[in-house]
PDB file of C-alpha atoms in Angstrom:
ATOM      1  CA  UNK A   1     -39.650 -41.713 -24.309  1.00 54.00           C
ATOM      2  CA  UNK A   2     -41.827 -44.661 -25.037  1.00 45.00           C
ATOM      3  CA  UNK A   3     -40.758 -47.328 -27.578  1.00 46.00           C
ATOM      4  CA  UNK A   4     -42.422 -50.560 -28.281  1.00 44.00           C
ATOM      5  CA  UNK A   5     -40.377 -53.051 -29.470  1.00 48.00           C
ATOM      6  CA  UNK A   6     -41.420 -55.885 -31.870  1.00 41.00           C
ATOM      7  CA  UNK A   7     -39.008 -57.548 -32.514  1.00 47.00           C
ATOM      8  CA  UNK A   8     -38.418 -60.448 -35.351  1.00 43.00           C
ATOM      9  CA  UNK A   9     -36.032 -61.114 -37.870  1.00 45.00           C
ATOM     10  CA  UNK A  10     -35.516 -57.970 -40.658  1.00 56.00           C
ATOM     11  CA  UNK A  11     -32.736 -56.406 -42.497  1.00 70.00           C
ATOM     12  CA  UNK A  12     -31.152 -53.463 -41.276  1.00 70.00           C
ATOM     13  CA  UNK A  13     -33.352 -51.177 -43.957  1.00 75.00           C
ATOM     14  CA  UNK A  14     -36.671 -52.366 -42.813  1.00 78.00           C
ATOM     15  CA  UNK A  15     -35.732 -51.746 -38.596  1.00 73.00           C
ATOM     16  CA  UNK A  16     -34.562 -48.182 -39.495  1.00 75.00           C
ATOM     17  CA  UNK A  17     -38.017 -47.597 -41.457  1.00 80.00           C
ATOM     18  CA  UNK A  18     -40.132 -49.119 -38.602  1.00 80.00           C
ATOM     19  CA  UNK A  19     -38.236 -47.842 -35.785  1.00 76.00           C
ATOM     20  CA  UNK A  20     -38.479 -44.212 -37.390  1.00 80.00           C
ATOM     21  CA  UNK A  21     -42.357 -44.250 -38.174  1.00 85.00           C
ATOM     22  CA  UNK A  22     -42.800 -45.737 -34.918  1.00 82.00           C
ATOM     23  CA  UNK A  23     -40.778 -43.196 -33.250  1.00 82.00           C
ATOM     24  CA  UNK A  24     -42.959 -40.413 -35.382  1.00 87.00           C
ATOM     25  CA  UNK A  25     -46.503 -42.017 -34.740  1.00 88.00           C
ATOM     26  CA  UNK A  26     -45.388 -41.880 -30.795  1.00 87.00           C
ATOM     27  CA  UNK A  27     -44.062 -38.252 -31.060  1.00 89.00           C
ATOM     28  CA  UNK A  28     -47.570 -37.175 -32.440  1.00 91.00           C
ATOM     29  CA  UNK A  29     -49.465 -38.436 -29.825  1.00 90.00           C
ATOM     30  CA  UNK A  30     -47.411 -38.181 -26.879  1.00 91.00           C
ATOM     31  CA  UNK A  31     -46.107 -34.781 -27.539  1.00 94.00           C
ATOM     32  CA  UNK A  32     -49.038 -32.586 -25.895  1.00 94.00           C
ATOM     33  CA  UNK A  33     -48.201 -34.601 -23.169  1.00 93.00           C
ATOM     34  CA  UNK A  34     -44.622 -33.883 -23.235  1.00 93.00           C
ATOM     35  CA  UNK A  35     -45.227 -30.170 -23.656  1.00 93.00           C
ATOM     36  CA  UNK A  36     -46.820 -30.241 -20.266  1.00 94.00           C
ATOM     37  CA  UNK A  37     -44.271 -31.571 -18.495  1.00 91.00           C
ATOM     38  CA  UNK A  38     -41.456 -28.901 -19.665  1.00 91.00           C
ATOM     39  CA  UNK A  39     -44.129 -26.621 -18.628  1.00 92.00           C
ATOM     40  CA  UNK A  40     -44.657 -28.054 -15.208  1.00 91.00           C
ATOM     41  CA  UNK A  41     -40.819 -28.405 -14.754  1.00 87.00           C
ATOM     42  CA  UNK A  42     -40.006 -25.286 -16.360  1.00 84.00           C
ATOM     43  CA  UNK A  43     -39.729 -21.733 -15.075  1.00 83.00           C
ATOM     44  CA  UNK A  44     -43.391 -21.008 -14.804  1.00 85.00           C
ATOM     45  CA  UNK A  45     -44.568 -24.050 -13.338  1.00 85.00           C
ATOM     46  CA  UNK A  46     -46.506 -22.149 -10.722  1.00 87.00           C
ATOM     47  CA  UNK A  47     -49.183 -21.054 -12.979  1.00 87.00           C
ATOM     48  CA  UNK A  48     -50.350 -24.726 -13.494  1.00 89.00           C
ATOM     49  CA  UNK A  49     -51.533 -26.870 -10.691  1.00 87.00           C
ATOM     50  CA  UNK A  50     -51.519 -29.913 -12.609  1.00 90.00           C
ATOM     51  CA  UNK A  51     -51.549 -31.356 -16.181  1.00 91.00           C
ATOM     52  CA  UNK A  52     -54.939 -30.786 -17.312  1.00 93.00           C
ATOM     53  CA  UNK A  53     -54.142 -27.081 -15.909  1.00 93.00           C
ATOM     54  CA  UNK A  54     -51.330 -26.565 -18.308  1.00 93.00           C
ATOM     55  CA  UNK A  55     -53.703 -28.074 -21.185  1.00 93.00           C
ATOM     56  CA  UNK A  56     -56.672 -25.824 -20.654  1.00 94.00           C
ATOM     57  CA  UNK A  57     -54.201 -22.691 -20.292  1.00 93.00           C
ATOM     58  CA  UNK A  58     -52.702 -23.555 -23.004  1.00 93.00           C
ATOM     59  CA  UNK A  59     -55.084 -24.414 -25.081  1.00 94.00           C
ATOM     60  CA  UNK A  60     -57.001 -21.223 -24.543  1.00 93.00           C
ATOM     61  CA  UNK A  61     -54.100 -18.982 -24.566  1.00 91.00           C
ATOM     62  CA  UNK A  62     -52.201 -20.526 -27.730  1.00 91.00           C
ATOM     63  CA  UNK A  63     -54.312 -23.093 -29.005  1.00 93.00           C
ATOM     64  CA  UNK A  64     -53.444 -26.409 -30.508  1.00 93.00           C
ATOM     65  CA  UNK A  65     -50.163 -25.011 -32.216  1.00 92.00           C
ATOM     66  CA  UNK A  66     -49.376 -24.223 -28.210  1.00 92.00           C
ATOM     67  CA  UNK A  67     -49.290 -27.765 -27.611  1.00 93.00           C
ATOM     68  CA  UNK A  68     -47.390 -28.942 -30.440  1.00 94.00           C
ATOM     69  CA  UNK A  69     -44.342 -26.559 -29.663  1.00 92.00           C
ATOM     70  CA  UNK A  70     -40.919 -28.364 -30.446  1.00 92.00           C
ATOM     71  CA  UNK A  71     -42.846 -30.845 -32.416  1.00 93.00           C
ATOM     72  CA  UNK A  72     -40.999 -30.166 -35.797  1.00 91.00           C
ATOM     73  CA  UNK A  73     -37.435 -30.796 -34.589  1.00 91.00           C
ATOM     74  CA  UNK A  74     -38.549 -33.620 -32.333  1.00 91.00           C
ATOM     75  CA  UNK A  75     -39.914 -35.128 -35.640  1.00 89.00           C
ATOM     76  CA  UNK A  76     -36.918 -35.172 -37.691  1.00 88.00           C
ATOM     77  CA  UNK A  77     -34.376 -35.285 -35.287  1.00 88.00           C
ATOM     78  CA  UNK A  78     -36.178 -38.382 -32.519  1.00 84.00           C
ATOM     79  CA  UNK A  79     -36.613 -40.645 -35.490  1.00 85.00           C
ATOM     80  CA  UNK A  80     -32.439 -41.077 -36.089  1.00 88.00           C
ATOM     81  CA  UNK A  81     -31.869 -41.000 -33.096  1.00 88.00           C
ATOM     82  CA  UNK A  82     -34.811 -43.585 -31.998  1.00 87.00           C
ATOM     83  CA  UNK A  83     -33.165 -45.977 -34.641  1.00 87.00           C
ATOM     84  CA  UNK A  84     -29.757 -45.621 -33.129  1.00 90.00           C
ATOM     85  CA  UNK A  85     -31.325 -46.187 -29.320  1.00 89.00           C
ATOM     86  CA  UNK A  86     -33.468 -49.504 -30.496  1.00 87.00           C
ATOM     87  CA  UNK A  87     -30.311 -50.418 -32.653  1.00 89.00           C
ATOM     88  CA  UNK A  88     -27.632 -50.191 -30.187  1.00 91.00           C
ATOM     89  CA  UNK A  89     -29.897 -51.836 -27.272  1.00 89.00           C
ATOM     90  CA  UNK A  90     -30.485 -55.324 -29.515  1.00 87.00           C
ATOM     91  CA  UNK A  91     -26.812 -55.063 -30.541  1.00 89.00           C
ATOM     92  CA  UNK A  92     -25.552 -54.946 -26.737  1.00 92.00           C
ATOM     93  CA  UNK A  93     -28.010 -57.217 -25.652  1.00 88.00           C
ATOM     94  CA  UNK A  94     -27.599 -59.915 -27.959  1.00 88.00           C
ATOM     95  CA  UNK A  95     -24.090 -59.522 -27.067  1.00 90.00           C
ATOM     96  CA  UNK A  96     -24.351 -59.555 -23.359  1.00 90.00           C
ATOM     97  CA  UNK A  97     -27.245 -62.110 -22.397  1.00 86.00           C
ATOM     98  CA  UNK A  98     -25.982 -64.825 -20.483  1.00 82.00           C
ATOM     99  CA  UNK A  99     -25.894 -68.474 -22.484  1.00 81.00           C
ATOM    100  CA  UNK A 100     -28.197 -71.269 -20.882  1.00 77.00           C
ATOM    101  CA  UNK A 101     -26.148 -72.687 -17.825  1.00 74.00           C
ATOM    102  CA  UNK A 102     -25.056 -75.866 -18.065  1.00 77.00           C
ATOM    103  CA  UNK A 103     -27.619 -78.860 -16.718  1.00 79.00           C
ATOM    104  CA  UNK A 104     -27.138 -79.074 -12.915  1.00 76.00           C
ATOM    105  CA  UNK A 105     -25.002 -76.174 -12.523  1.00 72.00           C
ATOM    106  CA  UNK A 106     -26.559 -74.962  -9.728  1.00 74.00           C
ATOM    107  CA  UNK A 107     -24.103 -71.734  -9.267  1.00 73.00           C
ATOM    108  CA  UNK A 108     -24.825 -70.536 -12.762  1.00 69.00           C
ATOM    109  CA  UNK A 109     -28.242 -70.773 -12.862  1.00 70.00           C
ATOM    110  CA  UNK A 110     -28.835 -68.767  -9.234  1.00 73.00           C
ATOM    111  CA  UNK A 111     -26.218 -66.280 -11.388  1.00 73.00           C
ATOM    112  CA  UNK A 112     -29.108 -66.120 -14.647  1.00 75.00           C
ATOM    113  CA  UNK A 113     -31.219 -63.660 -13.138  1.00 80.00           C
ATOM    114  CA  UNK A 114     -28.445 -61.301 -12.148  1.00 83.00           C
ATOM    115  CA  UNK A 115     -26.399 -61.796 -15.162  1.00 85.00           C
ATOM    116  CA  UNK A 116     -29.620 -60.889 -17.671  1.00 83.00           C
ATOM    117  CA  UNK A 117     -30.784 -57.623 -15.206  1.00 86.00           C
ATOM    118  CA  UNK A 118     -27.052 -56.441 -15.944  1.00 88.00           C
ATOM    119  CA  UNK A 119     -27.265 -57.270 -19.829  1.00 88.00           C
ATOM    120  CA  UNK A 120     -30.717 -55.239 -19.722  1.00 85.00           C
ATOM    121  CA  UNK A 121     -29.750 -52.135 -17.496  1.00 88.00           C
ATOM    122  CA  UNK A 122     -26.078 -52.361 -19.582  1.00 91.00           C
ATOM    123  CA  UNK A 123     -27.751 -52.596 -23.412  1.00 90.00           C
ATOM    124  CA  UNK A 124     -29.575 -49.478 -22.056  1.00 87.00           C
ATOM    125  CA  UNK A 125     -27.505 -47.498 -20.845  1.00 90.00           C
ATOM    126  CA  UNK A 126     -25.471 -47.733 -23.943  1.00 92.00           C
ATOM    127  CA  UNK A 127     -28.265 -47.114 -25.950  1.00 90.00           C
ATOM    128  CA  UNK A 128     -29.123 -43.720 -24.032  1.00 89.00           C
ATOM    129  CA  UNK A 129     -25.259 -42.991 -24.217  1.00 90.00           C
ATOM    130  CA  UNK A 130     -25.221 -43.294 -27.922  1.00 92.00           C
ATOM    131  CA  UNK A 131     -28.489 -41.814 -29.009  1.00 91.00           C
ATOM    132  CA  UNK A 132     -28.165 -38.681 -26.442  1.00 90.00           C
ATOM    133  CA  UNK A 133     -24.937 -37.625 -29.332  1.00 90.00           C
ATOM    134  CA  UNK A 134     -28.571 -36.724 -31.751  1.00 90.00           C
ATOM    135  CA  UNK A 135     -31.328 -36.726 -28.951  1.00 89.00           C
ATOM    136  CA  UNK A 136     -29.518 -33.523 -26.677  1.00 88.00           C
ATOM    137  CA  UNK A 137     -29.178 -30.738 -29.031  1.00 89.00           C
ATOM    138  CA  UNK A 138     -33.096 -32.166 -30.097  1.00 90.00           C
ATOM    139  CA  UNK A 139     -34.303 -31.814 -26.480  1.00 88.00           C
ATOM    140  CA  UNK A 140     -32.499 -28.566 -26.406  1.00 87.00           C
ATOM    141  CA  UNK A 141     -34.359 -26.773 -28.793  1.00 90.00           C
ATOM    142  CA  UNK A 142     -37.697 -28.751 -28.273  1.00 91.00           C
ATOM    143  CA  UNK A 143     -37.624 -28.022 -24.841  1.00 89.00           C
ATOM    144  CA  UNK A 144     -36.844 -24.074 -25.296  1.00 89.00           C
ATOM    145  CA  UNK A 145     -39.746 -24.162 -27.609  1.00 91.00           C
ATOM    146  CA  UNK A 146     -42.042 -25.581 -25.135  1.00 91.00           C
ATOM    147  CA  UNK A 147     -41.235 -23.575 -22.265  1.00 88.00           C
ATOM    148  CA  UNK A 148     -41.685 -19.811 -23.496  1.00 86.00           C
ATOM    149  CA  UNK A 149     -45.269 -18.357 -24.131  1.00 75.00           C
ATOM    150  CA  UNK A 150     -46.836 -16.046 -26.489  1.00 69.00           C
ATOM    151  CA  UNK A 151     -46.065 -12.316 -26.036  1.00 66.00           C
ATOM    152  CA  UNK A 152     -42.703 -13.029 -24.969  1.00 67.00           C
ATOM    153  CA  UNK A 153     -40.512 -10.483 -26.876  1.00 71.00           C
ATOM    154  CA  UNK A 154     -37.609 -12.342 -26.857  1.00 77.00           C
ATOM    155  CA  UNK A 155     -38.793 -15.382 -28.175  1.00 83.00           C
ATOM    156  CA  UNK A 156     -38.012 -18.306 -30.858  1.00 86.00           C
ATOM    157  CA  UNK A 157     -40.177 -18.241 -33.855  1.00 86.00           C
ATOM    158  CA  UNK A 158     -39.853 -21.746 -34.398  1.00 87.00           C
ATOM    159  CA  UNK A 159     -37.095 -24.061 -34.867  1.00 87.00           C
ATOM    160  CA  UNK A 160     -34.845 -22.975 -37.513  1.00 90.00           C
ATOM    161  CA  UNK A 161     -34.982 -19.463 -35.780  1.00 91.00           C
ATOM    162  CA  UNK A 162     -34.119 -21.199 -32.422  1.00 88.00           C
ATOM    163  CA  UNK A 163     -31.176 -23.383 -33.546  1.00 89.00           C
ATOM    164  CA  UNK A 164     -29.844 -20.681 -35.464  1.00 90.00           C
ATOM    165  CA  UNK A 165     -29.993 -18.286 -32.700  1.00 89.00           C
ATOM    166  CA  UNK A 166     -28.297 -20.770 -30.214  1.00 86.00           C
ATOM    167  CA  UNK A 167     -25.733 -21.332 -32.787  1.00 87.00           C
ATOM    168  CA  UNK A 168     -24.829 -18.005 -32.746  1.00 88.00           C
ATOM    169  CA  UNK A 169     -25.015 -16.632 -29.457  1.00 87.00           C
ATOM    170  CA  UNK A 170     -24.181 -19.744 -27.575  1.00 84.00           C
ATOM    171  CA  UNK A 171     -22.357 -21.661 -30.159  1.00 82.00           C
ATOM    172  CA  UNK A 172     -22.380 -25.329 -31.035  1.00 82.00           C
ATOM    173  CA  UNK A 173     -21.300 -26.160 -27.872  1.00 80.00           C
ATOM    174  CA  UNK A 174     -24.220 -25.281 -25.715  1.00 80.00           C
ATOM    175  CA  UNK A 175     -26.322 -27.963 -27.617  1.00 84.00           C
ATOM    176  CA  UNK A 176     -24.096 -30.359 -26.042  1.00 82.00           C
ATOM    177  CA  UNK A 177     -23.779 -28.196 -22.771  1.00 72.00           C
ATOM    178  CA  UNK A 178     -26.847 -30.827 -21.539  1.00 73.00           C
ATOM    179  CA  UNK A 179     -25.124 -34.148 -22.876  1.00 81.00           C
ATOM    180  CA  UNK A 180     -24.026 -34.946 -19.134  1.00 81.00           C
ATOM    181  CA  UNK A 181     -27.137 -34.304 -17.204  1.00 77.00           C
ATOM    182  CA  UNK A 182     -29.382 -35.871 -20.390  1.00 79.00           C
ATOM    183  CA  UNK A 183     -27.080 -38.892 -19.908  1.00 83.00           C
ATOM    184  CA  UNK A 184     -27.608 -39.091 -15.868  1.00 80.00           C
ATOM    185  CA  UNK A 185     -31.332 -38.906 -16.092  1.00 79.00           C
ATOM    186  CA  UNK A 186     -32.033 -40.887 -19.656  1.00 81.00           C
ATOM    187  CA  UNK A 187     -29.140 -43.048 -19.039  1.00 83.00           C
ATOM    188  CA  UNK A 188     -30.931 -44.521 -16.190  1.00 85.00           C
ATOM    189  CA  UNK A 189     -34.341 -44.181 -17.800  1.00 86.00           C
ATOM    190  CA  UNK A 190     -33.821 -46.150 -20.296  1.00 84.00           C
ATOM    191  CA  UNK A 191     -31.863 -48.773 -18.323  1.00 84.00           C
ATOM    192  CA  UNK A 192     -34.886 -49.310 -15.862  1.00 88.00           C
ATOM    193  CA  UNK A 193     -37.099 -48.959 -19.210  1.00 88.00           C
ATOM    194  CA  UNK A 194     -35.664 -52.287 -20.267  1.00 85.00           C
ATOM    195  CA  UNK A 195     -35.076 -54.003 -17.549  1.00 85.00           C
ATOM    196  CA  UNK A 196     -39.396 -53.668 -16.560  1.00 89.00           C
ATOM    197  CA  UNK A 197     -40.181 -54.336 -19.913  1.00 88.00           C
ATOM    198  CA  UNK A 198     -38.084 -57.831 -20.825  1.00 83.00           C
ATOM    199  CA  UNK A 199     -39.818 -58.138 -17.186  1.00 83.00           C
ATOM    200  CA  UNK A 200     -43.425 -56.998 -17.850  1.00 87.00           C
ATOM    201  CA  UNK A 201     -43.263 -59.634 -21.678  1.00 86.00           C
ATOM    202  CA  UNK A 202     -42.220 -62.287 -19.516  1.00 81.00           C
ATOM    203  CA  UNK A 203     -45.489 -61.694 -16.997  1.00 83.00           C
ATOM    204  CA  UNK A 204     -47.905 -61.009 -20.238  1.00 81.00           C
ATOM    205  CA  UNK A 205     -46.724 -64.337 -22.304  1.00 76.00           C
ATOM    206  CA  UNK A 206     -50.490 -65.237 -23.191  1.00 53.00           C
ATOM    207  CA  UNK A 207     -49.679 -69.004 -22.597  1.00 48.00           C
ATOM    208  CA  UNK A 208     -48.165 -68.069 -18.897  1.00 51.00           C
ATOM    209  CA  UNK A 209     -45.342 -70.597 -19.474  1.00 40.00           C
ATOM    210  CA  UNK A 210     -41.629 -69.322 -18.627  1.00 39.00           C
ATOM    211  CA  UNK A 211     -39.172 -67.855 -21.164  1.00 43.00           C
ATOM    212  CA  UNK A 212     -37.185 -70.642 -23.279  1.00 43.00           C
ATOM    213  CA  UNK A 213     -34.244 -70.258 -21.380  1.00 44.00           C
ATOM    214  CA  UNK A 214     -35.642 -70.785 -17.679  1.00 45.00           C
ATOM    215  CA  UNK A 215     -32.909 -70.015 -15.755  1.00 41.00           C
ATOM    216  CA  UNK A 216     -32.041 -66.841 -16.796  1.00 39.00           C
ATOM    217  CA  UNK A 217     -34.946 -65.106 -17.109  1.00 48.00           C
ATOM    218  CA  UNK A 218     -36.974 -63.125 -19.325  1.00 48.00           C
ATOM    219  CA  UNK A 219     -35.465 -62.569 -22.986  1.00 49.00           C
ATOM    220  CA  UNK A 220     -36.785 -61.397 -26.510  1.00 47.00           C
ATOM    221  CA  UNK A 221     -36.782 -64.902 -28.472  1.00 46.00           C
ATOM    222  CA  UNK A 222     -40.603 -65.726 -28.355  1.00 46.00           C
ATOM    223  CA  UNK A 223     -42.009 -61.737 -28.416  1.00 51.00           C
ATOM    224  CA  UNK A 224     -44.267 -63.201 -31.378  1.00 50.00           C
ATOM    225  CA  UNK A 225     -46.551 -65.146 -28.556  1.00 66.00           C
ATOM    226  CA  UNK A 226     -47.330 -61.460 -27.677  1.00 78.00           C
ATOM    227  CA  UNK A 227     -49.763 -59.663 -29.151  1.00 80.00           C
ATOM    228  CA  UNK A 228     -49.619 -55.772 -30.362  1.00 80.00           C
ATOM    229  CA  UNK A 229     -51.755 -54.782 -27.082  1.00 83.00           C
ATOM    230  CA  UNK A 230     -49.501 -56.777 -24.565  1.00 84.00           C
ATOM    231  CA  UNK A 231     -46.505 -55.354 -25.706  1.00 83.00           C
ATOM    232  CA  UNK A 232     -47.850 -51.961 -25.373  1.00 85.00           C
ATOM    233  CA  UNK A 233     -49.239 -52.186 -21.924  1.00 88.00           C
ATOM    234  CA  UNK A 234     -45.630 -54.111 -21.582  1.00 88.00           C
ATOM    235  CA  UNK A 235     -44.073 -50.787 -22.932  1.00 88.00           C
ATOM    236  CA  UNK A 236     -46.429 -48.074 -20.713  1.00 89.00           C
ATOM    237  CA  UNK A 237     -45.894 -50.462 -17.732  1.00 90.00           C
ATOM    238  CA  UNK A 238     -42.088 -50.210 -17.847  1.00 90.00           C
ATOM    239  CA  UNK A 239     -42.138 -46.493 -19.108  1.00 89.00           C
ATOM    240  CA  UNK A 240     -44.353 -45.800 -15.825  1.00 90.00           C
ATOM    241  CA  UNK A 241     -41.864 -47.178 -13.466  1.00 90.00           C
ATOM    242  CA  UNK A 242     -38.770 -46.126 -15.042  1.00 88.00           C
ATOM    243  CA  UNK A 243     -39.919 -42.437 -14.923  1.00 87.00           C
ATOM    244  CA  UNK A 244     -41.159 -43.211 -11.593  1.00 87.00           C
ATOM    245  CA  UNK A 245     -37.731 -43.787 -10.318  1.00 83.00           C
ATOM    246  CA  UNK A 246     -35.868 -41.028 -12.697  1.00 84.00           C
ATOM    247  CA  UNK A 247     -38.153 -38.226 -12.740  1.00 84.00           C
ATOM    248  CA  UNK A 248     -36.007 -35.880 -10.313  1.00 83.00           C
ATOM    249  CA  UNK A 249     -32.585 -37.020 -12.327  1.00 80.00           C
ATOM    250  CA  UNK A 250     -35.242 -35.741 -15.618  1.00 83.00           C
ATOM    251  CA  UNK A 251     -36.419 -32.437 -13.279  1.00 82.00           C
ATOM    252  CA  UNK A 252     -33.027 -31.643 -12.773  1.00 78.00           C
ATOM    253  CA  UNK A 253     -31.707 -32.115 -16.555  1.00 78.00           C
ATOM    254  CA  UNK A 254     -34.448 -29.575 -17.713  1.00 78.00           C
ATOM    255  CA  UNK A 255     -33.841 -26.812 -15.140  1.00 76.00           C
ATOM    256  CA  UNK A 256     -30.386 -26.857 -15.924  1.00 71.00           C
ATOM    257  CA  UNK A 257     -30.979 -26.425 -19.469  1.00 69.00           C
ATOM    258  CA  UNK A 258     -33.767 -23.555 -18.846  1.00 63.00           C
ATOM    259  CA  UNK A 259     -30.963 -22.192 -16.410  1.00 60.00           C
ATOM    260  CA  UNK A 260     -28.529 -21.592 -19.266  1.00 49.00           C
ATOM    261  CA  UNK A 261     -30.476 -20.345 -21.733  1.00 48.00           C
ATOM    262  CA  UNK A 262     -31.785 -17.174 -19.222  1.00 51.00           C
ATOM    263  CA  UNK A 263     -27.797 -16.758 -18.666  1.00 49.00           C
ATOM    264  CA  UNK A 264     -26.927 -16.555 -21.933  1.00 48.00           C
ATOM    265  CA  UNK A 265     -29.850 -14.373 -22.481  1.00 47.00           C
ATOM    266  CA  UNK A 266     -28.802 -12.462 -19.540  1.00 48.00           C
ATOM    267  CA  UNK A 267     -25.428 -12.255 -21.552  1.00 45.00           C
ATOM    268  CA  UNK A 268     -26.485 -11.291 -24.300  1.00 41.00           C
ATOM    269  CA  UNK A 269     -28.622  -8.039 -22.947  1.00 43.00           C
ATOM    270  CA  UNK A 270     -25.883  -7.035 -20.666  1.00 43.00           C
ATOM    271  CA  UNK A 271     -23.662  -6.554 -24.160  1.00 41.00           C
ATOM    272  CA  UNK A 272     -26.296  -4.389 -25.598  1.00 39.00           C
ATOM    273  CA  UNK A 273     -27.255  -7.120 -28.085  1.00 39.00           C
ATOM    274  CA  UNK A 274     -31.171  -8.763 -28.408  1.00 34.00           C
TER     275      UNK A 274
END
């Protein structure tokens, strides 16, 4: 998940709007991308050596539709869900920054810097905690998508097919099945995510001159001396390291899921059924 953040003063109508075409313009370019990581995580991830492996195979086994796999659900269902994740982050954080210490306090201004890593890592977590309620049963089907090939006989024909079929095989719960494991690797995704990128604004202020509030660190009340391009190399910078350090957590969430769909599939032949 990558989400730039620009962030000035709007009503509540006009941050849903951006936050959901900004969501959409990243799904459409990131999502080949995305598609080749389910494949290198997924069951068949021995076929493909590397990325631009699963792009060429893919590409001239399935073409560009190949690619785009999931891309309809993650569409309608990442944009809510992206407004509730940016939404709930600004909320908590506004809430939880640290005020400016008091002059000569020397205690609470060796505290700032601790005090505004736990707002960051905090706001994000919650944000991950409330958006996974509309972004697991989306990675559940977009993943599923993703993962199976053509000539597959028992496969989804596309999204409706696959979230009715999970509904009624598996039931409503198994969209939620992945809420814990989504939670232990995005949870701390998107914690890190914030914490590098308050981090990566305050390194990229053009002027070089230290946030407003000097003892406790970096903070979002000048983003405006940024320009579009710094906060997007602020925004690939932190998504970088954050995945860096939460890529097995993410390896292990998608397994798991892949793991109970062949069960239930498993299931489901066993009966006679499929």
């Amino acid at each position: 998940r990558l989400f730039v953040k620009v962030r000035v003063p709007m009503e509540l109508p006009a941050f849903v709007a951006s936050s959901s075409v900004a969501s959409m313009v990243a799904r459409c370019v990131a999502h080949p991308l995305d598609t080749c990581k389910a494949r290198l995580q997924g069951p068949d991830r021995r076929l493909y050596a590397h990325t631009l492996a699963v792009l060429r195979r893919t590409w001239q086994q399935e073409g560009l539709r190949g690619l785009y796999r999931g891309f309809g659900v993650a569409v309608l269902g990442g944009a809510p869900a992206a407004t509730v994740y940016l939404l709930t982050y600004e909320k908590a954080k506004a809430a939880w920054l640290p005020p400016p210490p008091p002059p000569g306090d020397a205690a609470a201004a060796a505290a700032g810097p601790v005090r505004v890593f736990a707002a960051h890592f905090g706001a994000g977590m919650l944000a991950e905690a409330m958006s996974c309620v509309l972004f697991v049963p989306v990675d559940v089907i977009k993943e599923r998508l993703q993962v199976q090939h053509t000539g597959v006989s028992d496969r989804y024909r596309g999204t409706a097919d696959a979230l009715r079929r999970i509904w009624r095989q598996e039931g409503l719960r198994s969209l939620y099945r992945g809420y814990g494991a989504t939670l232990l690797s995005f949870g701390p995704y998107s914690a890190f995510y914030f914490v590098f990128y308050e981090q990566f604004k305050h390194w990229l202020r053009r002027d070089g001159a230290a946030p407003q509030n000097k003892n406790t660190g970096p903070n979002d009340t000048d983003n405006n001396e940024l320009s579009f391009g710094a906060l997007l190399l602020a925004a690939c910078g932190a998504g970088g390291m954050a995945s860096l350090v939460t890529n097995p957590l993410d390896l292990v969430k998608l397994r798991l899921q892949i793991q109970r769909r062949n069960l239930a599939a498993a299931a489901v032949g066993g009966g006679g059924g499929g």
